[in-house]
Amino acid sequence: MNSGENRSTTVQSIAINLLTRVLEVRELMLIVIIIIGGTAMSITTPIFFSSSNFKAILLGLSVEAIIAAGMTILLVSGGLDMSVGSTMALSGIISCIAIKFGIPVFFSVSLGILSGTLVGFINGIIIAHWLINPFIVTLGMLSIVRGLVLILANGVTIINLPESFTILGQGKLFGLQFPIILMFFVIISGDILLRRSRFFRQNYYIGSNEKAAILTGIKVKKVKIINYMLTSTLAGIAGILMAARMASASVNIGTGLELKVITASVIGGASLSGGEGSIAGAFLGALLMGTLINSMNILGIDVYWQNVITGIILITAVILDNVMKRRRESASQ
Amino acid sequence: MDNNEMLRVSGISKSFPGVKALDCVDFSLRKAEIHALVGENGAGKSTLMNILSGVIPQDEGKLVIDQKIQKFNGPLDAVKAGIGIVFQELSLIQNLSVAENLFAGRQKTNFAGFIDFRNLYARTRELLSAFSESIDPRTPVKNLSIAKQQVVEILKAVSHNPKILILDEPTSSLTHKEIDKLFRLLEEMKTNGISIIYISHHIQEIFRIADRVTVLRDGKYIATRNVAEIDEPEVVSLMVGRKITHNHINRDSSIDRNTPVLQVRNFSHKKYFSDINFEVFKGEIVSMAGLVGAGRTEIARAIFGLLKPSHGTLLINGKKITPNSPVEAIAGGIAYATENRKSDGLFLDMTISENSIAPQLINFTHRRTDFLDQHKIDSFVENTIRTYGIRTSTAQAETRKLSGGNQQKVLLSMWLGVAPKVLIVDEPTKGVDIGAKNEIFSILRHLADTGTAILVISSDLLEIIAISDRVLVVKNGRISGEMPHQEITEKRVIAYASGIASNNS
Ligand SMILES: Nc1ncnc2c1ncn2[C@@H]1O[C@H](COP(=O)(O)OP(=O)(O)OP(=O)(O)O)[C@@H](O)[C@H]1O
Ligand SMILES: [Mg+2]
């Protein structure tokens, strides 16, 4: 009797410990939510639980997740990039125009990606050297780059692209499309670098106290400029993948993408005030949203509702984060 | 029941994960009394004050204020009950003016709801004059020196006309001049019937100002004594629970007067200082004394590449360098530990471990890659925690959760671990208890003995006397006096700092 009671209390305390741990480690919490949601969906509709549907989900979020890797690093360092959606379109358009001019695919693609890098360089210089607020700078850049895209493409969508280009978005390896493979590569290597490498860890110092980071001899400007270049380069790569997958370069591609990417990072544990976040978390954030949207499609929920729900998830994630933090602080105060 | 009792705290306990910060503590405060509260870093002083001011709730125990049992649900309740507090860490809003900070939330508005600035500034001036301070009420707080900010912080608490005023290490960044003014103000408040709780690591201050003293150790109440019936060694031994042996500091032995490591030549800055000339020799500890605003911190910041001097040269080991940023200064062998740990010293949301390695991340990577070596970091940090006696349950604790003095130790450990050619420490032992202070002095001495040139900026004259081989007194941006350690006395330093004496007279 007595020992039975004891056992049930230890089981209970283990369960409570597990629960607090899951709630504290953001990545664990997201995995649990995704598994629960996925199981529920699998029970309701058989279409959901199939490898082709899973691949569709991953392909759908690959572009977002690749850019989210860079965005998370920026958020950790206290920065932000609103111009990623436009940059993505720019790189797609530039490489496709180059291809149409007869420039070999390899060089066309490089040109597209470099145009992205250049956007990031300009963002970085203005933000790091002239100390202008990153939100304002990249918001301006969002508009400038989108304008350039419209000018370059003359407002029309470029189609009829050679297979040597479209294969970049449509080709497969081990039964998975290239964008998915590249996404896993970026996420895994990015997560390891941000967790363990000296260079990338400097971002946590910059994000948690920039003045102190300067005083400890961290090359704050250099790190910031590299962050913006990295994020824009990833956006450029994502733009190429998208154009290749669609076999067309459209001027509207990537509109509103910045919000989705930031949402993924924030759900994954990044904070807009800097100093926190992980790339694995950002991927899980994107996966959560991707799964949810996929489920809504399967269940036949109106597309317009999807925006509403994405917004609700973002706000919920931030509120939850705040509540948890305050609880932890009051528990420790 | 003692009718003269203003406040009684009984059986207060408070736990944080891993520490019992307060363990059944009793404390009582009489009307019109100045009551000092002392204890080592992490003894629980600030925690007790946070409970008294409603910032955090106690786990157990009861508060009686003016014969009434009080239960605080937040800082506002404490203000209503007549408690005013000056926290250990500065908490002013940097971008707002002095006036707006002083009267935050209490500004008089006119009929349309706009702030009546004329009235606000007038009231601010009146308040400042109580402290004979000549700060313009419109100055943004961020433009004030730390000492002036501390003064504003004190006046803010005073302006609420509290019945009980709590001061948590108010003098840690003040020089003797402000301290004198503060003590006069406190005496005056006392004669007006106000009760004051005074926390300080400067034991001698207690004998100047306090009526009684209560000692805490490891979260426990140890004793309360009348100041008139106790002496300094006894207070210290109550605090630490053992006898403190003063490390004998031997000076001069290792100074190599032929090898200047740091040479500053004709350093000038439009606003802060002019014609600064001095050198620090190999193995020497030189202090800069002076009043608040004399320009000492600015000179240090210029050496460290944070401020551009309008002219002048800097030589390290005889070689000229012109650091334009801390990165270049560090590369040139200079290290600088700031006076303001909260704003530009520590990464408060990061762990002790991450903080302590911050200035030398590059030394903690694996040999051939850029990945950080956790084993190297762990053993370094473990050693740091032991050497400096940082009170924490784990190296992975957030630095924010440490007591003030322990945070200061983390800051110093960051820079002493680098072993630079020139080390500049700005108020190195701010908020640090006596035991740890001696420890830090001997670490500084050891560094000097192994060849580092050390420049100490300090407002604490006893500290200057204890540690320096030579003192430079800075006044109004100029060096007004210099003396070797045999000649250093409080009187002489003060004379030079306030302009009564000068080298050329
Ligand atoms: N928010 C918190 N979370 C966890 N531990 C805390 C927190 N605040 C204080 N502590 C711990 O409680 C203990 C007492 O801290 P407190 O700040 O009261 O010390 P103190 O006597 O004011 O020291 P000091 O002289 O250094 O200011 C310390 O061990 C500290 O690490
Ligand atoms: Mg304290």
PDB file of C-alpha atoms and ligand atoms in Angstrom, chain B residues 45-46 88 168-169 403-405, ligand 2:
ATOM      1  CA  LYS B  45      21.395  41.430   2.097  1.00  0.00           C
ATOM      2  CA  SER B  46      19.895  42.479  -1.226  1.00  0.00           C
ATOM      3  CA  GLN B  88      22.400  48.100  -5.631  1.00  0.00           C
ATOM      4  CA  ASP B 168      21.970  49.130  -0.898  1.00  0.00           C
ATOM      5  CA  GLU B 169      25.647  49.997  -1.355  1.00  0.00           C
ATOM      6  CA  SER B 403      24.638  38.789  -6.041  1.00  0.00           C
ATOM      7  CA  GLY B 404      26.185  42.134  -6.996  1.00  0.00           C
ATOM      8  CA  GLY B 405      29.597  41.426  -5.549  1.00  0.00           C
TER       9      GLY B 405
HETATM   10 MG    MG C   2      23.618  42.823  -2.836  1.00  0.00          MG
END
